[in-house]
């Protein structure tokens, strides 16, 4: 692995909420095109770690780099340096984030949801942004829903629009935060299918997930987190069938 | 007819009442125009001031939060009449020069001093109330909406302008409508500092012919006309804002009567 291909690098990321330390020094690096699935019991810090990568939460210590650019707060000689509003926005712009609860904008149509960021953030002309948004909606199988408001879409459709919205910024990396956990069972498949396709097309992805079938199929690497630390990582094969770590074994035995 | 209180009980003079409503007196029409533009300008400035105060209340800088808090505390805790007097008379005392001269030209329009002071006082008063309404509107929008905007690379400012405020507007418009309704009626307080609006006009006529019931009933009618027109406009605004939403806004009759049709189960 050459360092030029490094998309994400985190070193010793620590995060506390009050007195409770949620992340106890997480280090994880990813190369271009890699798909990492993070698994682990609830409360293990998976979602918080994902939110820290996208600077939706400030970290207390450690470093995060995306495409070689530092993200979020930096700690130097005991001083905290916060990026400005605009710097923070630029850093997040390299990443896509897919939320558990979709968070589509209800006052905008599917097409407007997808085209908004290219127009506002990248300054793309409206016509061009709409054409691109249509292509992205077609890619997630929702070309016919372009003029629907989110309130008229099913959960699975909303999440696919949300994925198209994330793709519209042409991110180097997409973070999926339990993207299928809020869906009815019959809609999980359609969203996972889009994610599998993205993975196959070479998108770099971090997926916090409880879908072990998906992790097995799509992940290049599975990371097991427990109590704010990475307890084990390896190929899906190593984690799901050959793990000797008692915490991994205990977690898997509860959910499989 | 015996009259133990020494007041002459007279019949309602319908002719006077209608002549006051369909008046041809030019002072009245001038006063009506004053009432309307003072209300509109004060509400507009008050809403803008309220928006900035709401944002200041949410600022990450403590100084802004404290200043906004003190402003709201002070204005909401004192009577608006006192504020009007304070601005009109007090401003000149404090500043040592005439802040509100007898007349002033702004953008080619001529305002009298009292009108100017009245607009300033009512705007400041309104800003404090609007800030609470706007703050509540902003806070009613799920934080996930902002996070989604940040995640695609918008700044906090862009997220507020493009994502949060348009949605908060729907929550803000109904109470804003109430505020403007109060504003129209509240302009009558400016008669205290000599602004010639419709209540002042009614008082002037009353002081000449002492027919309080007819004259004040007629001016009440005119306030009712203004607030009813505003009610119609508000329904249109809410329709337009709610176009993308599945929930129907209240119809005009529901709003005026304050009732919703009951569904029989």
Tab-separated table of N, CA and C in Angstrom, chain B residues 33 35 52 58 71 104 128 131 153 161-162 166 175 187 215 217 221 260 263:
chain	number	residue	atom	x	y	z
B	33	UNK	N	-53.490	55.670	6.038
B	33	UNK	CA	-52.224	55.362	5.366
B	33	UNK	C	-51.096	55.286	6.393
B	35	UNK	N	-51.337	54.538	9.607
B	35	UNK	CA	-51.486	53.309	10.380
B	35	UNK	C	-50.909	52.112	9.626
B	52	UNK	N	-31.995	38.504	13.836
B	52	UNK	CA	-30.613	38.647	14.287
B	52	UNK	C	-30.490	38.372	15.785
B	58	UNK	N	-28.231	32.230	19.927
B	58	UNK	CA	-27.660	30.909	19.664
B	58	UNK	C	-26.181	30.989	19.325
B	71	UNK	N	-31.479	42.435	26.032
B	71	UNK	CA	-32.421	43.168	25.163
B	71	UNK	C	-33.820	42.580	25.291
B	104	UNK	N	-38.177	64.502	8.930
B	104	UNK	CA	-36.905	64.017	8.412
B	104	UNK	C	-37.146	63.376	7.057
B	128	UNK	N	-37.979	41.980	20.053
B	128	UNK	CA	-37.819	41.113	21.220
B	128	UNK	C	-38.802	39.948	21.167
B	131	UNK	N	-37.913	37.586	18.245
B	131	UNK	CA	-36.721	36.765	18.475
B	131	UNK	C	-37.098	35.451	19.152
B	153	UNK	N	-20.948	19.562	2.907
B	153	UNK	CA	-19.963	20.634	2.725
B	153	UNK	C	-20.493	22.047	2.863
B	161	UNK	N	-29.335	29.229	6.291
B	161	UNK	CA	-30.071	29.976	5.282
B	161	UNK	C	-30.827	29.072	4.314
B	162	UNK	N	-30.223	28.002	3.895
B	162	UNK	CA	-30.819	27.176	2.837
B	162	UNK	C	-31.715	26.068	3.384
B	166	UNK	N	-35.785	28.135	5.886
B	166	UNK	CA	-36.989	27.885	5.071
B	166	UNK	C	-37.990	26.956	5.753
B	175	UNK	N	-47.568	32.394	14.220
B	175	UNK	CA	-47.422	33.387	15.302
B	175	UNK	C	-47.014	34.766	14.789
B	187	UNK	N	-50.466	50.235	16.918
B	187	UNK	CA	-50.056	51.561	16.429
B	187	UNK	C	-50.909	52.655	17.055
B	215	UNK	N	-68.119	57.144	17.161
B	215	UNK	CA	-66.790	57.438	16.616
B	215	UNK	C	-65.808	56.292	16.881
B	217	UNK	N	-66.656	53.200	17.666
B	217	UNK	CA	-67.122	51.991	16.976
B	217	UNK	C	-66.650	52.022	15.532
B	221	UNK	N	-64.191	49.452	13.666
B	221	UNK	CA	-64.521	48.806	12.397
B	221	UNK	C	-63.330	48.827	11.453
B	260	UNK	N	-61.610	24.043	14.119
B	260	UNK	CA	-61.310	23.091	13.072
B	260	UNK	C	-62.552	22.245	12.902
B	263	UNK	N	-64.248	15.890	13.235
B	263	UNK	CA	-64.487	14.671	12.454
B	263	UNK	C	-65.358	13.738	13.258
